[in-house]
C-alpha cells in the first residue's frame, strides 16, 4: 500500500527572527557534541535524526551477545531539549540538500516532506556496513551499526542454539553451532570473544542434547593479521587470547559468497547458520547529496575547519568526514567524532559572534582500546602498549564513565557485576518478530 503525503511545506523550526539557524543532521557522537558546544551561542539549533535515540556504539556488541539490553546503552535524543533551550529535535530522514538555496528536505514519519532553511549545516550521519560491492550478502550476514542490528544478531545467535537442540540431523546441528564472523577489526574481535564466552559459560548447563561449548566460532579476515590499527605485538596477544577462548582465526582469506547455508571463503564452503559482517563501512547516502569530493568509502574530504570547499558554512564531522593529520588519517572512533563535533560547534559559535575561527582542528589521540572477552583488553596510546587484566579494568571504567546518562552508568555497572560474578547474561530474549524459520 502506497501512502500519499501532503505537499511539501516550509517549516520554521521555531526560529527566532534575527537568530542564525543551525541544522545538525545525525544524533551520534559528533552531532550531539556539536549541539552541546553551541549551548550558549545565540542560535536556533535543530537536530535531525531518523532514530529517536543516541547509541553508545562501543558497547553495541554486548547487546548483540545478550550481555546488556538496548536501553542500557542508548538514550533518547529528545531529552537534550530539557537541558538546552536553544535546541529542538526532529525525528526525520534527510532526502535532499540544496547548498545554493541553503535548504534541506526532510521526510517525517506519517507527516511527509518538509523543507528546512539553514545558515549553518552540520552533517554527522556516521557510517553503515559496506559489503564491498556485494550488497546481496546483507540478507544473510547482518552488520552491527544499530540497535535493530544488535537485536537481529542476538536473535540469530540464540535461535541457532535452540534449533541445534531440536534437530535430529547431525549435519544441521553442526551448521547451527557454527558461527562465522567476517572482518577482524575491533568489532569482529570483541563480538567473537563474547560469543565464545556466551557458549562456554552462560549457556553451559542450559541444554540437554547439545554442548554449547563445542560450538565452532570462526573469525575471517582478508588482511595479514587481526586488529590492523593496533601494534603488531598487541595484535598477536589478542590472537592468542582468542585462540584460548576457542575462536579459530583465519587471516589472508577472502569471502567470495554468503548465502543461507553459510559462506565460501578461500574456495572452501563453510556451513553456518549464523554469518555476521564486521568487515567494512561506508558513508551514509546523505554524503552524495553534498556533491563534494569523497574517498572510496564515501566520506567527505574536509578542510582544516571541518568544512567543505563548496560551502564554507557546511561542516562534516565524525565518521562521515575524512582528513589527514601528520600523514595519517584521523581514525573513525568515538573520541575523534566527539572532538570534531565540539570543534565544529565552537567554530560556528565564533562565526556567529563575528570572531575568528581560531586554530585548525587537531585530533588529540587519547589511545585505542579493544576488549577480548572477560579479564583481557589491549591498549595503545602513543608509545604505551599494555594488555591483560589491569587494562581490562581501565577499559571497563572508561566505558562506564562515557555512557550518555547516569542511569545508563548505574545499570551497566550493575549488570556487568552480576555477569562477572555469575557468568549469566540477562538479555537472552529472542524477538518473535525476527525469529528465523527452520530450514
XYZ file of C-alpha atoms in Angstrom:
439
model
C 0.000 0.000 0.000
C 1.420 3.372 -1.030
C 0.982 6.301 1.339
C 0.236 9.750 -0.011
C 1.993 12.626 1.690
C 0.789 16.227 1.835
C 2.544 18.750 -0.401
C 5.993 19.909 0.668
C 5.757 22.758 3.152
C 8.182 25.224 4.689
C 8.982 24.623 8.340
C 10.219 27.430 10.553
C 11.613 25.083 13.259
C 10.615 27.680 15.871
C 13.207 30.109 14.563
C 13.503 33.436 16.334
C 13.830 36.398 13.919
C 17.446 37.522 13.635
C 18.920 34.359 15.071
C 21.119 32.164 12.940
C 19.684 28.724 12.179
C 21.908 25.683 12.692
C 20.824 22.320 11.337
C 22.623 19.231 12.620
C 21.964 16.009 10.752
C 22.801 12.977 12.881
C 22.414 12.296 16.599
C 25.593 10.280 17.097
C 28.733 11.279 18.979
C 29.680 14.122 16.607
C 26.186 15.569 16.192
C 25.427 15.671 19.905
C 28.869 17.091 20.714
C 28.297 19.886 18.181
C 24.875 20.682 19.642
C 26.212 20.830 23.186
C 29.101 23.066 22.129
C 26.502 25.575 20.892
C 24.560 25.636 24.161
C 25.468 29.235 24.975
C 25.538 30.513 21.401
C 22.849 32.890 20.134
C 21.494 30.423 17.582
C 18.486 28.189 16.979
C 19.528 24.554 16.591
C 17.533 21.746 15.038
C 18.999 18.283 15.447
C 17.603 15.797 12.913
C 17.865 12.028 13.118
C 15.826 9.164 11.722
C 16.122 7.438 15.112
C 14.923 8.915 18.380
C 17.928 7.682 20.335
C 21.672 8.050 20.627
C 23.618 4.772 20.773
C 26.831 4.202 22.666
C 28.383 2.295 19.764
C 31.405 0.785 21.587
C 29.086 -1.474 23.620
C 26.701 -2.416 20.821
C 28.332 -5.839 20.529
C 27.258 -6.560 24.130
C 23.615 -6.080 23.164
C 24.194 -8.473 20.252
C 25.544 -11.114 22.648
C 22.938 -10.693 25.410
C 25.228 -9.054 27.995
C 23.266 -5.785 28.007
C 19.828 -4.693 26.866
C 19.224 -1.991 24.269
C 18.067 0.606 26.795
C 21.279 0.256 28.799
C 23.491 1.665 26.019
C 21.072 4.143 24.435
C 19.394 7.383 25.452
C 16.575 9.412 23.855
C 17.912 12.350 21.853
C 14.869 14.437 22.729
C 15.984 14.558 26.346
C 18.543 17.152 25.228
C 15.716 19.670 24.791
C 15.114 19.724 28.550
C 18.709 20.816 29.172
C 19.317 23.062 26.173
C 16.785 25.802 25.445
C 18.141 26.720 22.003
C 17.805 23.141 20.721
C 14.911 21.361 19.006
C 14.893 17.709 17.979
C 13.188 16.386 14.852
C 12.520 12.742 14.012
C 13.050 12.727 10.252
C 15.253 11.444 7.438
C 17.120 13.786 5.096
C 16.281 13.191 1.432
C 17.873 16.207 -0.242
C 20.298 19.105 0.265
C 20.370 22.320 -1.766
C 23.601 24.147 -0.989
C 22.697 27.119 -3.180
C 19.337 27.757 -1.521
C 20.653 26.683 1.905
C 17.817 24.249 2.459
C 17.419 20.570 3.173
C 14.462 18.314 2.520
C 13.500 16.077 5.439
C 10.786 13.427 5.479
C 8.992 12.966 8.793
C 7.229 9.635 9.503
C 3.496 9.799 8.733
C 3.769 13.548 8.070
C 5.675 13.904 4.833
C 8.301 16.165 3.320
C 9.461 19.367 4.984
C 11.911 21.975 3.670
C 14.198 23.456 6.317
C 16.347 26.557 5.871
C 19.741 26.924 7.500
C 22.596 29.364 7.996
C 24.963 26.642 9.182
C 24.703 22.938 8.371
C 26.488 20.114 10.197
C 26.454 16.648 8.653
C 27.269 13.935 11.189
C 25.473 10.904 9.785
C 28.099 8.285 10.607
C 28.670 5.086 8.688
C 26.839 1.928 7.657
C 28.100 -1.589 6.825
C 29.872 -1.979 3.490
C 29.765 -5.268 1.610
C 32.368 -4.141 -0.948
C 30.032 -4.319 -3.911
C 28.232 -7.458 -2.769
C 25.108 -5.971 -1.210
C 23.365 -9.322 -1.699
C 25.394 -10.566 1.288
C 23.444 -8.271 3.621
C 20.398 -10.541 3.534
C 22.375 -13.386 5.121
C 25.101 -11.550 7.046
C 23.845 -8.597 9.135
C 26.223 -5.829 10.148
C 26.323 -4.147 13.537
C 25.548 -0.439 13.430
C 22.147 -0.028 15.133
C 20.044 -1.438 17.953
C 17.954 -3.284 15.367
C 21.147 -4.877 14.030
C 22.194 -5.916 17.541
C 18.802 -7.424 18.333
C 18.761 -9.252 14.987
C 22.192 -10.735 15.695
C 21.192 -11.710 19.236
C 18.119 -13.483 17.860
C 20.199 -15.316 15.241
C 22.734 -16.494 17.825
C 20.230 -17.664 20.422
C 17.941 -19.233 17.810
C 20.876 -21.201 16.416
C 21.351 -22.944 19.750
C 17.619 -23.620 20.051
C 17.483 -25.171 16.567
C 20.627 -27.203 17.243
C 18.949 -28.620 20.342
C 15.817 -29.512 18.396
C 17.149 -31.061 15.180
C 17.957 -34.766 14.790
C 20.249 -34.167 11.806
C 23.939 -34.147 12.892
C 24.996 -32.035 9.894
C 22.293 -29.463 10.571
C 23.234 -29.390 14.254
C 26.852 -28.682 13.305
C 25.746 -25.942 10.898
C 23.645 -24.288 13.594
C 26.539 -24.385 16.036
C 28.999 -22.809 13.605
C 29.362 -19.034 13.786
C 31.304 -17.131 11.124
C 32.396 -13.520 11.547
C 33.768 -11.708 8.506
C 36.186 -8.933 9.479
C 38.767 -8.960 12.297
C 38.761 -5.333 13.352
C 37.786 -4.346 16.912
C 34.086 -5.133 16.372
C 34.794 -8.578 14.948
C 37.285 -9.455 17.682
C 35.057 -8.247 20.517
C 31.988 -9.960 19.089
C 33.797 -13.274 18.510
C 35.185 -13.319 22.058
C 31.792 -12.514 23.547
C 30.058 -15.275 21.559
C 32.727 -17.730 22.720
C 32.118 -16.901 26.365
C 28.342 -16.963 25.882
C 28.645 -20.527 24.562
C 31.183 -21.834 27.050
C 29.984 -20.140 30.251
C 26.480 -18.662 30.116
C 24.798 -21.487 28.184
C 26.911 -24.297 29.638
C 24.146 -26.160 31.511
C 21.128 -24.867 29.625
C 20.672 -27.685 27.093
C 20.167 -31.450 27.302
C 21.093 -32.605 23.781
C 23.928 -30.235 22.851
C 27.017 -28.817 24.496
C 27.231 -25.128 23.516
C 30.926 -25.118 24.454
C 31.547 -27.318 21.400
C 30.378 -24.535 19.084
C 32.721 -23.559 16.296
C 33.486 -19.830 16.046
C 35.479 -18.635 13.037
C 36.887 -15.135 12.568
C 37.877 -14.459 8.956
C 39.796 -11.521 7.516
C 41.427 -10.753 4.193
C 44.306 -8.896 5.823
C 47.572 -10.233 7.151
C 46.545 -10.019 10.823
C 43.699 -9.125 13.140
C 43.318 -5.612 14.601
C 45.484 -3.940 11.926
C 45.109 -0.485 13.533
C 46.975 -1.708 16.624
C 50.659 -2.500 17.013
C 51.570 -5.975 15.779
C 52.607 -7.095 19.271
C 49.126 -6.288 20.633
C 47.519 -7.941 17.632
C 49.426 -11.139 18.383
C 48.399 -11.073 22.046
C 44.760 -10.627 21.062
C 45.036 -13.544 18.624
C 46.445 -15.771 21.373
C 43.626 -14.762 23.683
C 41.034 -15.585 21.017
C 42.639 -18.983 20.494
C 42.436 -19.626 24.236
C 38.715 -18.837 24.086
C 38.275 -21.322 21.255
C 37.937 -18.857 18.374
C 39.502 -20.011 15.089
C 41.223 -17.067 13.386
C 41.945 -17.196 9.659
C 43.691 -14.239 8.006
C 44.505 -13.684 4.350
C 41.148 -15.252 3.487
C 38.716 -13.601 1.096
C 34.999 -14.301 1.423
C 33.623 -14.971 -2.040
C 29.993 -15.797 -1.292
C 27.481 -15.626 1.540
C 24.142 -17.441 1.338
C 21.559 -19.151 3.530
C 23.836 -22.152 4.021
C 26.977 -20.300 5.087
C 29.989 -18.834 3.296
C 32.557 -19.712 0.663
C 35.942 -18.370 1.772
C 39.220 -19.069 0.023
C 37.371 -21.520 -2.197
C 36.144 -23.573 0.782
C 32.491 -23.919 1.766
C 31.846 -23.325 5.488
C 28.360 -24.449 6.532
C 26.945 -21.955 9.031
C 23.529 -20.712 10.082
C 24.955 -17.522 11.573
C 27.214 -15.313 9.465
C 27.965 -11.842 10.845
C 29.518 -8.994 8.850
C 32.116 -6.898 10.678
C 34.369 -6.240 7.694
C 33.890 -2.693 6.463
C 31.879 0.503 6.471
C 30.688 3.116 4.008
C 29.270 6.593 4.441
C 25.589 7.444 4.647
C 23.822 8.255 1.334
C 23.457 11.818 2.650
C 27.087 12.472 1.688
C 26.280 12.151 -2.022
C 23.739 14.972 -1.671
C 26.524 17.424 -0.839
C 28.199 16.967 -4.219
C 31.621 17.275 -2.637
C 34.702 15.102 -3.124
C 34.676 11.844 -1.194
C 37.026 8.934 -0.570
C 36.407 5.317 -1.595
C 34.180 4.758 1.451
C 32.049 7.798 0.588
C 33.394 10.051 3.367
C 33.720 13.737 2.557
C 37.127 15.377 2.347
C 37.032 18.342 4.711
C 39.272 21.333 5.256
C 41.198 22.396 8.334
C 37.987 23.693 9.934
C 35.891 20.602 9.079
C 34.037 22.429 6.284
C 33.686 21.544 2.615
C 35.081 23.742 -0.209
C 31.708 24.075 -1.945
C 30.113 25.830 1.057
C 32.174 27.287 3.925
C 29.253 27.155 6.386
C 28.613 23.448 5.757
C 30.564 21.129 8.036
C 31.066 17.379 8.107
C 32.133 15.699 11.343
C 32.665 12.234 12.756
C 32.809 9.070 10.678
C 31.269 10.875 7.682
C 34.420 13.021 7.312
C 37.922 12.103 6.224
C 41.056 14.128 6.889
C 44.745 13.505 7.442
C 46.977 14.603 10.286
C 50.742 14.174 10.312
C 50.447 11.953 7.258
C 47.914 9.597 8.813
C 44.114 9.587 8.570
C 42.182 10.644 11.653
C 40.630 7.371 12.910
C 36.904 6.754 12.780
C 36.473 6.269 16.521
C 34.162 7.806 19.105
C 36.759 10.121 20.650
C 37.606 11.594 17.235
C 33.919 12.176 16.464
C 33.359 13.911 19.792
C 36.392 16.168 19.322
C 35.308 17.078 15.794
C 31.745 17.791 16.895
C 32.904 20.094 19.684
C 35.305 21.827 17.323
C 32.579 22.476 14.718
C 30.282 23.844 17.426
C 32.979 26.271 18.579
C 33.711 27.395 15.003
C 30.027 28.130 14.380
C 29.759 29.992 17.701
C 32.795 32.123 16.765
C 31.388 32.939 13.328
C 28.016 33.948 14.799
C 29.810 36.312 17.192
C 31.943 37.709 14.378
C 35.148 36.256 15.801
C 37.989 34.485 14.027
C 37.726 30.728 13.619
C 40.778 30.124 15.769
C 43.217 27.289 15.256
C 42.503 24.494 12.761
C 41.232 21.174 14.035
C 43.802 18.856 15.547
C 42.919 15.411 16.820
C 44.270 14.525 20.257
C 44.707 10.779 20.402
C 43.854 9.540 23.884
C 44.582 5.931 22.997
C 42.969 2.999 21.285
C 41.437 0.054 23.153
C 39.808 -3.279 22.395
C 38.464 -5.910 24.776
C 38.934 -9.613 24.101
C 36.497 -11.348 26.423
C 36.463 -11.309 30.201
C 39.549 -10.010 32.033
C 41.560 -9.120 28.930
C 41.900 -5.919 26.917
C 44.604 -4.189 24.915
C 45.564 -0.512 24.944
C 47.770 1.556 22.656
C 48.415 5.219 23.389
C 51.455 6.771 21.754
C 54.419 4.612 22.812
C 52.401 2.997 25.622
C 51.188 -0.520 24.932
C 49.530 -2.700 27.534
C 47.325 -5.754 27.771
C 45.754 -8.011 30.350
C 43.531 -7.730 33.403
C 44.510 -4.227 34.579
C 43.989 -2.888 31.059
C 40.574 -4.574 31.073
C 39.710 -2.731 34.319
C 40.731 0.566 32.710
C 38.606 -0.266 29.660
C 35.577 -1.003 31.855
C 35.954 2.195 33.910
C 36.372 4.436 30.860
C 33.364 2.939 29.096
C 31.111 3.312 32.119
C 32.107 6.956 32.518
C 31.495 7.632 28.819
C 27.903 6.353 28.811
C 25.362 9.069 27.939
C 23.304 9.194 31.149
C 23.693 8.474 34.866
C 21.054 5.754 34.708
C 22.973 4.052 31.875
C 26.112 4.034 34.006
C 24.347 2.617 37.043
C 22.537 -0.106 35.087
C 25.604 -1.158 33.091
C 27.753 -1.335 36.240
C 25.133 -3.459 37.967
C 24.714 -5.791 35.001
C 28.449 -6.166 34.485
C 28.977 -7.035 38.140
C 26.211 -9.648 38.026
C 27.561 -11.156 34.804
C 31.128 -11.158 36.132
C 30.212 -12.989 39.341
C 27.598 -15.379 37.937
C 28.573 -15.796 34.289
C 24.938 -15.186 33.370
C 23.517 -12.703 30.876
C 20.084 -11.246 31.487
C 19.107 -10.173 27.961
C 18.736 -13.583 26.337
C 15.500 -12.758 24.551
C 14.580 -13.993 21.081
C 12.435 -11.447 19.276
C 9.249 -13.069 17.999
C 9.122 -10.711 15.036
C 12.554 -11.663 13.694
C 12.755 -15.317 14.729
C 14.334 -17.288 11.860
C 12.368 -20.172 10.394
C 13.713 -23.716 10.390
C 15.302 -24.889 7.122
